[in-house]
PDB file of C-alpha atoms in Angstrom:
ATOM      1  CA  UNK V   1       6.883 120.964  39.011  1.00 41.00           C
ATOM      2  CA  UNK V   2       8.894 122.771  36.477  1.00 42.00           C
ATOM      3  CA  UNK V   3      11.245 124.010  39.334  1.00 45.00           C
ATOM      4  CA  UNK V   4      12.399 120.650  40.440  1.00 46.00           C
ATOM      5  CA  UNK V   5      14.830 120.097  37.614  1.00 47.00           C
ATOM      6  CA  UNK V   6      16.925 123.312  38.391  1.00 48.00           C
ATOM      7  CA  UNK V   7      17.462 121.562  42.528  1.00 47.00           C
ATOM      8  CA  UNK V   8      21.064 122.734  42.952  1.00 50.00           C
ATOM      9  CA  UNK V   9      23.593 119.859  44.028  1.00 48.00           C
ATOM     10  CA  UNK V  10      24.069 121.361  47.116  1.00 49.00           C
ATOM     11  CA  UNK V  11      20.843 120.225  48.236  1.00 54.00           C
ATOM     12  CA  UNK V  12      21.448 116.653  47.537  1.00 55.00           C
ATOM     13  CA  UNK V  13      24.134 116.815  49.099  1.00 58.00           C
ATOM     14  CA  UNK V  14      22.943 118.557  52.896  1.00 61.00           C
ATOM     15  CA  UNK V  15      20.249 115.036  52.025  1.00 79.00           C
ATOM     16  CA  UNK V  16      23.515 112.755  52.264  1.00 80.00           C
ATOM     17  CA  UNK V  17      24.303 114.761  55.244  1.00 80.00           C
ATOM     18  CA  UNK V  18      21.022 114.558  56.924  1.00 83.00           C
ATOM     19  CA  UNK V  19      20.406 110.809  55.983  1.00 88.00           C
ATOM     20  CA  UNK V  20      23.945 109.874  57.683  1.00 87.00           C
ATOM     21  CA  UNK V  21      22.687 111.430  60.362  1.00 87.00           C
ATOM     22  CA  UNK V  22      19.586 109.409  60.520  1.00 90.00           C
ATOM     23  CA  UNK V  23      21.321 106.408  60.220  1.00 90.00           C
ATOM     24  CA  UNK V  24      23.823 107.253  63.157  1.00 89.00           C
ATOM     25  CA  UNK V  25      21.229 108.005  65.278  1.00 90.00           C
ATOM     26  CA  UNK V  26      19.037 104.892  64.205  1.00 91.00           C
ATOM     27  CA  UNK V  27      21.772 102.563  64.646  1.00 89.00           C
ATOM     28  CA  UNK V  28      22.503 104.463  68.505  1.00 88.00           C
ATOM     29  CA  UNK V  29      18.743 103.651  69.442  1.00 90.00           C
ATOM     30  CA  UNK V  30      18.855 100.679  68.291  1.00 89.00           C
ATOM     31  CA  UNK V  31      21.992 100.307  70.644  1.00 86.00           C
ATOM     32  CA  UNK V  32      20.015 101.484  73.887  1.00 86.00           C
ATOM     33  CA  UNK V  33      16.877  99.179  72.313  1.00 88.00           C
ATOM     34  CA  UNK V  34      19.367  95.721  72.089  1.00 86.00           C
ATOM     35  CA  UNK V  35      21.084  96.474  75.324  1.00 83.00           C
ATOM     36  CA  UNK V  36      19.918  98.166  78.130  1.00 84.00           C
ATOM     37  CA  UNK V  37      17.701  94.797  79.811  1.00 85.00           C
ATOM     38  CA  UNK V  38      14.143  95.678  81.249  1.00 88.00           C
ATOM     39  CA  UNK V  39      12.950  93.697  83.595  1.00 90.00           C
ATOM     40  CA  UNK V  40       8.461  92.850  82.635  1.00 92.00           C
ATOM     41  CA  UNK V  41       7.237  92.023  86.808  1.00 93.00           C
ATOM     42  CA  UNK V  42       4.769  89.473  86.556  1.00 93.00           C
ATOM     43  CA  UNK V  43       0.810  89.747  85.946  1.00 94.00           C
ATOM     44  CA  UNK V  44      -0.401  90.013  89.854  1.00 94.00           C
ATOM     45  CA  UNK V  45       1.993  93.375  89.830  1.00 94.00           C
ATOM     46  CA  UNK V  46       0.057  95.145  86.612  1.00 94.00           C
ATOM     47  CA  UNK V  47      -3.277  93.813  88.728  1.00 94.00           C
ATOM     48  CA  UNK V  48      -1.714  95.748  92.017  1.00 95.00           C
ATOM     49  CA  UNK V  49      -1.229  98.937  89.937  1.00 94.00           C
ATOM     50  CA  UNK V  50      -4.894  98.999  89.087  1.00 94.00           C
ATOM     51  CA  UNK V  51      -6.400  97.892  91.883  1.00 94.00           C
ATOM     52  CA  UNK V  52      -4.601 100.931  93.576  1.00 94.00           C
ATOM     53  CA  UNK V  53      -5.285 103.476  90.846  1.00 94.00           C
ATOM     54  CA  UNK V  54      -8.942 102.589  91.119  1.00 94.00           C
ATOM     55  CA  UNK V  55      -8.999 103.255  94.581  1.00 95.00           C
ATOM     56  CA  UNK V  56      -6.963 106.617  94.547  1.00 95.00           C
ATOM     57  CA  UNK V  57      -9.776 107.217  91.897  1.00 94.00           C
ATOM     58  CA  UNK V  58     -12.635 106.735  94.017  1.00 96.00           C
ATOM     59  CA  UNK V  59     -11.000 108.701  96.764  1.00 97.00           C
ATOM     60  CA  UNK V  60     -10.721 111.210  95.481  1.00 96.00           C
ATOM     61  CA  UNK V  61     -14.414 111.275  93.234  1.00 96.00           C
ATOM     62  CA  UNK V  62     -15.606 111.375  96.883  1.00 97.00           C
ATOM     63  CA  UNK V  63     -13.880 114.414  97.956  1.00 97.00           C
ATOM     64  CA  UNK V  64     -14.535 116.257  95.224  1.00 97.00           C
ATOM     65  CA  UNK V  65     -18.199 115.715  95.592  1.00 97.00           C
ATOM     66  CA  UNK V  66     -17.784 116.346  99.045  1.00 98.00           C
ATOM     67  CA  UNK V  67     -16.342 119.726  98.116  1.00 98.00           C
ATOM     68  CA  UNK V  68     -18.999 120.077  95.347  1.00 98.00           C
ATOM     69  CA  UNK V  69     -21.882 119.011  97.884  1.00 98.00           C
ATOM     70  CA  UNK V  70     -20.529 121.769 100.246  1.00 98.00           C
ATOM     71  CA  UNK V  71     -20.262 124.479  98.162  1.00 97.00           C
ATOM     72  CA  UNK V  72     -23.468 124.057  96.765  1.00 97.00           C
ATOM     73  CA  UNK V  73     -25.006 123.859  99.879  1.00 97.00           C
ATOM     74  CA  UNK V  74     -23.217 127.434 101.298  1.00 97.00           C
ATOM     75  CA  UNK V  75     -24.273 129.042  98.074  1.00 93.00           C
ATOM     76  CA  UNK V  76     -28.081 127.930  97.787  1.00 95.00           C
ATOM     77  CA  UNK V  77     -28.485 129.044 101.685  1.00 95.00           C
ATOM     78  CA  UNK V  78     -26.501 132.652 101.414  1.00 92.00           C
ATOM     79  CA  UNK V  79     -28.488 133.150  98.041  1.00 91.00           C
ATOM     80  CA  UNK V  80     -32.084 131.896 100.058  1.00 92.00           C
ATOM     81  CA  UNK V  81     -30.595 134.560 103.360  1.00 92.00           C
ATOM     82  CA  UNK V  82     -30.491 136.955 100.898  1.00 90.00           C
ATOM     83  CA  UNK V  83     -34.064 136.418  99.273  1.00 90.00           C
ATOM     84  CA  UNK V  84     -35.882 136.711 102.244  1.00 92.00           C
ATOM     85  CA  UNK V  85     -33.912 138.865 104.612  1.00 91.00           C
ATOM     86  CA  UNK V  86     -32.318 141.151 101.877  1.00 90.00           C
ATOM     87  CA  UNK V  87     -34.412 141.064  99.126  1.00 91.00           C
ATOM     88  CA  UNK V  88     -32.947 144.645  97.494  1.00 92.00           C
ATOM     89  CA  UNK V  89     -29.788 142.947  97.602  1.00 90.00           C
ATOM     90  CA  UNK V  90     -30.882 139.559  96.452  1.00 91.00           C
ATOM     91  CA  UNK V  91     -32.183 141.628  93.179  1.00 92.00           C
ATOM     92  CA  UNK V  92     -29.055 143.811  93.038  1.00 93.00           C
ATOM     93  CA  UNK V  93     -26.853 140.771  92.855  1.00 91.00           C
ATOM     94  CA  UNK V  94     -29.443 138.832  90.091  1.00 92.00           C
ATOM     95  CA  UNK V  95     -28.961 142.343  87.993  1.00 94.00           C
ATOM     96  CA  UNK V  96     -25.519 142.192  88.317  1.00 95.00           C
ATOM     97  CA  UNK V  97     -25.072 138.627  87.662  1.00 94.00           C
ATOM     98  CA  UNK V  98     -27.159 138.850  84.346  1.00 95.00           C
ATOM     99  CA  UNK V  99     -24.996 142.133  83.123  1.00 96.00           C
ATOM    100  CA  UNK V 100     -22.162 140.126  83.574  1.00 96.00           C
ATOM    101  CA  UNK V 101     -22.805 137.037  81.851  1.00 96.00           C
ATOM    102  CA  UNK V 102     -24.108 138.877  78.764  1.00 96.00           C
ATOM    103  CA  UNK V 103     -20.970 141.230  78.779  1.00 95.00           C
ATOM    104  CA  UNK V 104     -18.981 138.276  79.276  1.00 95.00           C
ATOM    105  CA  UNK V 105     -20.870 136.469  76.262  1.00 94.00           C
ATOM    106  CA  UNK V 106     -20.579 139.267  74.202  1.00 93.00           C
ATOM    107  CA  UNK V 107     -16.761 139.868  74.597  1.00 93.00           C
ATOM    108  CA  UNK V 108     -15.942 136.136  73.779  1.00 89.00           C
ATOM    109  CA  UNK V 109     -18.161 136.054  70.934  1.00 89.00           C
ATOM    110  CA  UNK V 110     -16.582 139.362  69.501  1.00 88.00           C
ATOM    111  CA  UNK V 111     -12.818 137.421  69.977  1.00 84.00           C
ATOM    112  CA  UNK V 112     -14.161 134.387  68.348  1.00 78.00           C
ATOM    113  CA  UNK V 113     -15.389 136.427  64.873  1.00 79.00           C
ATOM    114  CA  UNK V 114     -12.379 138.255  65.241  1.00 74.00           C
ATOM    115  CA  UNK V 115     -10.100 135.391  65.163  1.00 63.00           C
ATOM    116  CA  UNK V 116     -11.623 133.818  62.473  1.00 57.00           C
TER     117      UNK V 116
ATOM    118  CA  UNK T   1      -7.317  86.764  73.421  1.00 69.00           C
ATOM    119  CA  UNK T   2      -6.754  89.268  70.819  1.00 84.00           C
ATOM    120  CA  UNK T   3      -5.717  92.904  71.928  1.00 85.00           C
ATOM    121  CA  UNK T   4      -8.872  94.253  70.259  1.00 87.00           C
ATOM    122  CA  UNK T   5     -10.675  91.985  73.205  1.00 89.00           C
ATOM    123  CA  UNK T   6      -8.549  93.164  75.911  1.00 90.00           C
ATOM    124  CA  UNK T   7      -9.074  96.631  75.372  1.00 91.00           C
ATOM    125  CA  UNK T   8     -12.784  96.152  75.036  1.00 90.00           C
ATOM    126  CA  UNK T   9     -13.024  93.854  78.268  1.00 90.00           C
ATOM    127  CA  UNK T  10     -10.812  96.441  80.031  1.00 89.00           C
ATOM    128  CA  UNK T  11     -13.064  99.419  79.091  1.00 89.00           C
ATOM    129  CA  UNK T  12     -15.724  96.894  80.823  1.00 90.00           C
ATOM    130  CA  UNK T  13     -13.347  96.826  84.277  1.00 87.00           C
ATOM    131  CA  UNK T  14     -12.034  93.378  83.345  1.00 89.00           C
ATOM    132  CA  UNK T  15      -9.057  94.481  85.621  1.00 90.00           C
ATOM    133  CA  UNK T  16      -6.993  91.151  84.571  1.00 93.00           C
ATOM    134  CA  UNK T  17      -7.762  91.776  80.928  1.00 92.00           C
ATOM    135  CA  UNK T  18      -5.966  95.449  81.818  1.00 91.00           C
ATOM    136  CA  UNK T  19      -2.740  93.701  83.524  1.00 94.00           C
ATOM    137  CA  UNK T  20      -2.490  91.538  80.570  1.00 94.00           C
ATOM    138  CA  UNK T  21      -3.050  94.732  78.045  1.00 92.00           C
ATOM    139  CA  UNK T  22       0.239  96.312  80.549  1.00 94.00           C
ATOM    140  CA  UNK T  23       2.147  93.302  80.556  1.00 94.00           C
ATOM    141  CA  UNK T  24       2.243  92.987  76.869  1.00 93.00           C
ATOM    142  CA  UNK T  25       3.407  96.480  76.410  1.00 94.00           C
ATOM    143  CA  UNK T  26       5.230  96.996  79.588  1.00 95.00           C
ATOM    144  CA  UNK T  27       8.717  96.320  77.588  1.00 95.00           C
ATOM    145  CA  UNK T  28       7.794  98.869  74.494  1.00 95.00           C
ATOM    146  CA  UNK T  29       6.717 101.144  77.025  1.00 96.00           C
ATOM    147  CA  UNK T  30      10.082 101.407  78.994  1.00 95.00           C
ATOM    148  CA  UNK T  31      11.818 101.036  76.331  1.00 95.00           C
ATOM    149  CA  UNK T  32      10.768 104.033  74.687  1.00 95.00           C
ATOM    150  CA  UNK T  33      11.010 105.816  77.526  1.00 95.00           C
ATOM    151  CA  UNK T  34      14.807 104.829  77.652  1.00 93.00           C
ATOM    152  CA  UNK T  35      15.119 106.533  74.473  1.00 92.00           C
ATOM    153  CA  UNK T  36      14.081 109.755  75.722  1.00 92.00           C
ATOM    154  CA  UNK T  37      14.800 109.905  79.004  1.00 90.00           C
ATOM    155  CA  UNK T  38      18.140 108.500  78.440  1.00 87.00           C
ATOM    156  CA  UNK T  39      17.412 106.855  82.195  1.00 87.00           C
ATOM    157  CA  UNK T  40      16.259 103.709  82.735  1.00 88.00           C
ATOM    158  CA  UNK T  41      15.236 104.542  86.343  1.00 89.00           C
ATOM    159  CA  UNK T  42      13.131 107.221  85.239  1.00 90.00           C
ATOM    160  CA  UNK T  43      12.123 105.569  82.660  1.00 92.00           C
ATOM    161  CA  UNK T  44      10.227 102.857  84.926  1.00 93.00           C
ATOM    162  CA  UNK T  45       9.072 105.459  87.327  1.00 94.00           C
ATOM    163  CA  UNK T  46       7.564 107.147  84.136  1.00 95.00           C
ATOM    164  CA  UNK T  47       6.141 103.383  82.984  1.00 95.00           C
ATOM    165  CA  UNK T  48       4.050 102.962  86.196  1.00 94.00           C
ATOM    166  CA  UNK T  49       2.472 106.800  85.946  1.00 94.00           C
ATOM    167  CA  UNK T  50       1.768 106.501  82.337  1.00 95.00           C
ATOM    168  CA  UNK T  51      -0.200 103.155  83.808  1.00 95.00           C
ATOM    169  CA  UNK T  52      -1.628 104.711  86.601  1.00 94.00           C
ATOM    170  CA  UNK T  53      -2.696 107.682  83.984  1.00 94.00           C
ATOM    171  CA  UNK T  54      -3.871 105.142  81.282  1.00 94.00           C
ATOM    172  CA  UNK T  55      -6.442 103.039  84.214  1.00 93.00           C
ATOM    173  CA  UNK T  56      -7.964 106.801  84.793  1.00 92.00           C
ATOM    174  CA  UNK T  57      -8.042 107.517  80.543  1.00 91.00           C
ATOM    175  CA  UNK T  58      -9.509 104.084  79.436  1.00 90.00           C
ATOM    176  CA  UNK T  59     -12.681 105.171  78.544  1.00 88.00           C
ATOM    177  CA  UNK T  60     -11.365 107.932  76.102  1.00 88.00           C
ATOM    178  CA  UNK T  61      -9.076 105.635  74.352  1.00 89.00           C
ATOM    179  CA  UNK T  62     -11.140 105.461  70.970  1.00 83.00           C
ATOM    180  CA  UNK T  63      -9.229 102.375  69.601  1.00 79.00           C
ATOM    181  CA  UNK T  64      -8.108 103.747  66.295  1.00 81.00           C
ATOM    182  CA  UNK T  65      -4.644 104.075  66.993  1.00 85.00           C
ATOM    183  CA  UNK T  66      -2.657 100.924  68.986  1.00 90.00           C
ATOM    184  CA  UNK T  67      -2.802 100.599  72.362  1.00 92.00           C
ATOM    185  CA  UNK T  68       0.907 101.093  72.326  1.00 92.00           C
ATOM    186  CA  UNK T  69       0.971 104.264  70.445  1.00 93.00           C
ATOM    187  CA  UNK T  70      -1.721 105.542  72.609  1.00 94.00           C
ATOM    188  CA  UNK T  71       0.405 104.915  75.893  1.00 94.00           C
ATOM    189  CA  UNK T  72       3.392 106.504  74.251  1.00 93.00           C
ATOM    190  CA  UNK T  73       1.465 109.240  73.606  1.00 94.00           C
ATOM    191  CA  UNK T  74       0.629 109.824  77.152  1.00 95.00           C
ATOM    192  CA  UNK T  75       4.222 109.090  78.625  1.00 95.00           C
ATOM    193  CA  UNK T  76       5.300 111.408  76.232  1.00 95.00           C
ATOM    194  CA  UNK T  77       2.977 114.138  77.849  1.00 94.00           C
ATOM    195  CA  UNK T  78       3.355 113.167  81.063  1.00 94.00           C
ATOM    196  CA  UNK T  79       7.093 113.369  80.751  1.00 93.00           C
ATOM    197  CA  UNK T  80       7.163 116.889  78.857  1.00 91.00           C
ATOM    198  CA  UNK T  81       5.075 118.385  81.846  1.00 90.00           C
ATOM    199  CA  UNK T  82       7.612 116.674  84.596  1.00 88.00           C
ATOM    200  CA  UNK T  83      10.571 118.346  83.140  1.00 86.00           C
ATOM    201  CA  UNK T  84       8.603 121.739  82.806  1.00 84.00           C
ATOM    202  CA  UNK T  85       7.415 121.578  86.127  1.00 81.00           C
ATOM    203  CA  UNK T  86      11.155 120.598  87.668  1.00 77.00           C
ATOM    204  CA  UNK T  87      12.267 123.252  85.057  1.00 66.00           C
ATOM    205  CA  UNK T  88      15.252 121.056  84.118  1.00 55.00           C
ATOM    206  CA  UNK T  89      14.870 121.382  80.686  1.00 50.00           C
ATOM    207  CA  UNK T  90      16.833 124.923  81.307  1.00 56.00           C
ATOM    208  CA  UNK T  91      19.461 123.129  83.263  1.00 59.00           C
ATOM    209  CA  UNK T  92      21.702 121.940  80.002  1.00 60.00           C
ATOM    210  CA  UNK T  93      24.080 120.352  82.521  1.00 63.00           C
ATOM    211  CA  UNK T  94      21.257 117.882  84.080  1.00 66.00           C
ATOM    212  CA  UNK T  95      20.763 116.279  80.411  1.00 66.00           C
ATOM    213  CA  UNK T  96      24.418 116.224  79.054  1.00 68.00           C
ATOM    214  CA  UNK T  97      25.080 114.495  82.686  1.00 71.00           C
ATOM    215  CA  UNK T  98      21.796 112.195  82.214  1.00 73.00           C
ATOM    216  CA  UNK T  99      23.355 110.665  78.644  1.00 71.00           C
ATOM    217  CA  UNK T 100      26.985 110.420  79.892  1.00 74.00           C
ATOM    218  CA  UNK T 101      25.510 108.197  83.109  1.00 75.00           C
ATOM    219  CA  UNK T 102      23.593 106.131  80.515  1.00 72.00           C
ATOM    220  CA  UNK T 103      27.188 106.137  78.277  1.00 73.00           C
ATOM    221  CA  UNK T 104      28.988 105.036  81.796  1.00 75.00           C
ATOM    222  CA  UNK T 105      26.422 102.253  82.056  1.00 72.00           C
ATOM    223  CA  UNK T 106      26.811 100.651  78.963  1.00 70.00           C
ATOM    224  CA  UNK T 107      30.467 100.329  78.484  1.00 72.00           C
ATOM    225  CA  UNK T 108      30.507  99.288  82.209  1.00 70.00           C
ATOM    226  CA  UNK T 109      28.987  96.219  80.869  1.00 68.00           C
ATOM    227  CA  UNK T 110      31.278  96.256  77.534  1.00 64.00           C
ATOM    228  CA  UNK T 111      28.128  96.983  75.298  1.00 66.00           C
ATOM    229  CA  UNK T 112      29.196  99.620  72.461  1.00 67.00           C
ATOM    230  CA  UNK T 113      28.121 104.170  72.491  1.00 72.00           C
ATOM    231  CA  UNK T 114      27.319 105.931  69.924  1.00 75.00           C
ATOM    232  CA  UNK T 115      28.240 109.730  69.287  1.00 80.00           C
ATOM    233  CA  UNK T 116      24.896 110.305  67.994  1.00 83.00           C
ATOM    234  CA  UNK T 117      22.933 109.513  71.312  1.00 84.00           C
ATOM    235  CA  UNK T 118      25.402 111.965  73.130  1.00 84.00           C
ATOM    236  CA  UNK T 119      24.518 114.228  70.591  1.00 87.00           C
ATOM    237  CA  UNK T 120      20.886 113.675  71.038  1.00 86.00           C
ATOM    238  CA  UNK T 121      21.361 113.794  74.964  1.00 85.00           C
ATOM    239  CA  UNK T 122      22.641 117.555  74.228  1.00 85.00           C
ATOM    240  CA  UNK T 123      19.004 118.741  72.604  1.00 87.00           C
ATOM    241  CA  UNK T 124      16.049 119.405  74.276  1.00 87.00           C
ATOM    242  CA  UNK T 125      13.346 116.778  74.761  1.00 87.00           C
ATOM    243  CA  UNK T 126      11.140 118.857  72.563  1.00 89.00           C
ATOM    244  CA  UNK T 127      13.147 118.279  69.723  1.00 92.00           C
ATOM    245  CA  UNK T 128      14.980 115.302  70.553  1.00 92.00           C
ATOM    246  CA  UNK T 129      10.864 113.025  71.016  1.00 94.00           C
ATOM    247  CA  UNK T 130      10.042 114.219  67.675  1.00 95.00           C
ATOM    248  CA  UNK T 131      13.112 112.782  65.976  1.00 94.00           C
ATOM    249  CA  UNK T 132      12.779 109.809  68.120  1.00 95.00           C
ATOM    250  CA  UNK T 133       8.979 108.938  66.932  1.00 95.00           C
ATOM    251  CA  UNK T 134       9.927 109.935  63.674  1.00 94.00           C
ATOM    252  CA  UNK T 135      12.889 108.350  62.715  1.00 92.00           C
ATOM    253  CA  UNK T 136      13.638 105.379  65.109  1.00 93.00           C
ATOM    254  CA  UNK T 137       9.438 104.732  65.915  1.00 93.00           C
ATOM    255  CA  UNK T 138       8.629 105.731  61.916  1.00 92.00           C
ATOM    256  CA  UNK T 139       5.031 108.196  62.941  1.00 93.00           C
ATOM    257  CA  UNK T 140       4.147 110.515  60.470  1.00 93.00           C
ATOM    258  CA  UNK T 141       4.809 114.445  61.101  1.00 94.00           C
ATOM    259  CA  UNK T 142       0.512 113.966  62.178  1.00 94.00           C
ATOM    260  CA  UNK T 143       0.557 111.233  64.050  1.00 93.00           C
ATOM    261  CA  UNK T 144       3.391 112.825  66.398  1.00 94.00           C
ATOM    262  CA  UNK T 145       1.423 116.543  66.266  1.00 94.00           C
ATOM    263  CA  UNK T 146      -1.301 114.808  67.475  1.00 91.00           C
ATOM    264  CA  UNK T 147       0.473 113.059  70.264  1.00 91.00           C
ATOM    265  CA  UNK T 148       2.509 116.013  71.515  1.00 92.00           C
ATOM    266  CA  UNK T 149      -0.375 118.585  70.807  1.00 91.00           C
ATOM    267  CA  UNK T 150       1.132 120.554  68.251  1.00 92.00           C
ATOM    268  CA  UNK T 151       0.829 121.379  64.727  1.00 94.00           C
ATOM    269  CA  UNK T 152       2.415 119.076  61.896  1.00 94.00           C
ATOM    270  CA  UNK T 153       4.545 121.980  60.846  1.00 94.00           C
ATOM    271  CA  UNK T 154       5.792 122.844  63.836  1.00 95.00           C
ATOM    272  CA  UNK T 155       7.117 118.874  64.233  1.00 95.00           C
ATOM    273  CA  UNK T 156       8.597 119.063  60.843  1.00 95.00           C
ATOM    274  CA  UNK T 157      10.699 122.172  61.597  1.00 94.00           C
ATOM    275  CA  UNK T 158      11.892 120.264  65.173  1.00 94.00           C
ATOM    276  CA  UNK T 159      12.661 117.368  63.369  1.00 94.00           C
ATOM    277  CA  UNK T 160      14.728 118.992  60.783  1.00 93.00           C
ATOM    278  CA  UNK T 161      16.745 121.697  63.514  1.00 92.00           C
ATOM    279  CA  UNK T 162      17.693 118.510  65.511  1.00 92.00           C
ATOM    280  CA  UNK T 163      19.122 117.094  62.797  1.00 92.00           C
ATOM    281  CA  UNK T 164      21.117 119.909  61.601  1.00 91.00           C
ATOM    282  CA  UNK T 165      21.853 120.117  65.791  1.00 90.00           C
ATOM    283  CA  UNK T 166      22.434 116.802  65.484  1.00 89.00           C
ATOM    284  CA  UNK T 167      24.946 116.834  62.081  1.00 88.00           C
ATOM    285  CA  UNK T 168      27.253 119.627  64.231  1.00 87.00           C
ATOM    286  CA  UNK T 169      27.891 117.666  66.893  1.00 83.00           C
ATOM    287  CA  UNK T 170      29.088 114.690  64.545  1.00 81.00           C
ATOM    288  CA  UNK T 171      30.859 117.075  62.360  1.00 77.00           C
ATOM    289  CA  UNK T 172      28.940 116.143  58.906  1.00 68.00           C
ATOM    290  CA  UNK T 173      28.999 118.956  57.544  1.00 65.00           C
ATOM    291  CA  UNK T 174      28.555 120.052  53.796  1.00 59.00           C
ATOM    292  CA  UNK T 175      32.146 119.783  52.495  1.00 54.00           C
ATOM    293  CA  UNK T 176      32.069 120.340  49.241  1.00 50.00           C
ATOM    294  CA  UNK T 177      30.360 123.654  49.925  1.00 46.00           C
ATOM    295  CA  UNK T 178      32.708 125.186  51.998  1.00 45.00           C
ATOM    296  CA  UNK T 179      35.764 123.594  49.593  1.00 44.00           C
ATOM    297  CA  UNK T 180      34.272 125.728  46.649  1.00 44.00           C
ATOM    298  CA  UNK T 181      33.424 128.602  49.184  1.00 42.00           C
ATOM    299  CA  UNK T 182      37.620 128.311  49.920  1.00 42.00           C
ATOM    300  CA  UNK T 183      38.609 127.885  46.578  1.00 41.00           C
ATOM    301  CA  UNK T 184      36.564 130.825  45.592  1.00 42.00           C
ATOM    302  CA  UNK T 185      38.373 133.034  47.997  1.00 41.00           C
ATOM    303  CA  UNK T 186      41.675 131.856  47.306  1.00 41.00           C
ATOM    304  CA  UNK T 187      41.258 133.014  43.816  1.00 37.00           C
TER     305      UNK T 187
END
């Protein structure tokens, strides 16, 4: 607080520097805001736009639960395969799976405490 | 009906109370994004994503800031990851060319040009939003963190580089200064 009665003139100064600045640049937007025209289309145009983005929407909700659906499906049927035709294999892969989530765990957890 | 309504009845699918909640801000929108595109043609391509964007958003628009600010907010991202993506914020040329069409358009039509929008055509749309919000749009060093997804400090420091950018290209520069550095050597 003490400090701000020692401000060299300089600084006061670069301010009238910066603040014509400002002001050149505020009156040159205000320029493109005055007079460049923009044309507002009318309400059934704004109801077109949504009506389309909704259905893009739904589109494409469907494929990705059609993608979802898929994948699910070829992973629950390779993981039942396994079970009963290659059971050693079936427990390999749960062994490995488990290892790797609590490794994974463990690494982002150490980050986190680090990084705090 | 009161904007508070529309929003509400659009969150509900009220798809007319959505159009009128666009149509209102439809000229703010574009208008802004004349500022900092310094096009108005992709400025209204950039209008109807930011719509198309803001139909799939609706239901995580809170309501505490204006609709308008919240639109903004997404055209500005949507526009920051276009010019990453086309990588044309390296090509100095494309914006310096962008501001001098937008200069050729308005004196075409006898309206005035001002050195200090060539001046912000020359910086980079990182720094040259930031200045916009803050000193044409009046948002707080937060408010425009929050919208670009970056810290308050870092929009500060933006802010205050395009300026001084911004005071070397119109040649205000601190006088005085380098009068008494001159005098100083001359002695």
């Amino acid at each position: 607080m003490t400090n701000r009665k020692v401000l060299p003139l300089e600084h006061e100064h670069q301010d009238e520097n910066d603040l014509a600045a400002i002001k050149e640049i505020e009156d040159g937007l205000d320029l493109l805001e005055k007079n460049v025209p923009v044309y507002t289309p009318d309400l059934q145009f704004f109801e077109q736009l949504i009506t389309d983005q909704k259905q893009i929407m739904k589109k494409k909700l469907l494929r990705d639960l059609a993608i979802f659906i898929v994948v699910a499906l070829l992973v629950v049927s390779s993981v039942l395969f396994m079970l009963y035709q290659l059971p050693v294999a079936f427990f390999i892969l749960q062994g490995i799976v488990t290892v790797f989530i609590i490794a994974y765990s463990t690494v982002s957890f150490v980050k986190q405490v680090n990084g705090t | 009906m009161e904007e508070k309504d529309l929003i509400i009845s659009a969150k509900r699918g009220d798809q007319l109370a959505f159009a009128m909640l666009f149509k209102n801000n439809y000229p703010f929108l574009v208008k802004y994004l004349i500022k900092i595109t310094m096009n108005p043609d992709t400025a209204e391509e950039l209008a109807q994503e930011t719509m198309a964007k803001c139909v799939e958003k609706i239901g995580m628009f809170n309501g505490k800031a204006k609709f308008s600010s919240w639109l903004i907010s997404i055209a500005t991202n949507l526009f920051i990851d276009q010019q990453r993506k086309s990588q044309r914020e390296k090509n100095w040329k494309y914006q310096e060319e962008t501001s001098r069409r937008m200069k050729w358009q308005l004196e075409s039509r006898n309206e005035e040009w001002n050195d200090a929008l060539s001046a912000l055509g020359k910086l980079k749309e990182d720094i040259r939003i930031p200045i916009i919000l803050k000193h044409y749009y009046g948002y707080s060093y937060e408010e425009i963190g929050e919208m670009m997804k970056i810290s308050a400090g870092t929009v500060k420091s933006r802010v205050h580089n395009g300026i001084m950018a911004v005071r070397e290209e119109l040649k205000l520069h601190d006088e005085p200064k380098s009068a008494a550095a001159r005098t100083r050597t001359s002695r």
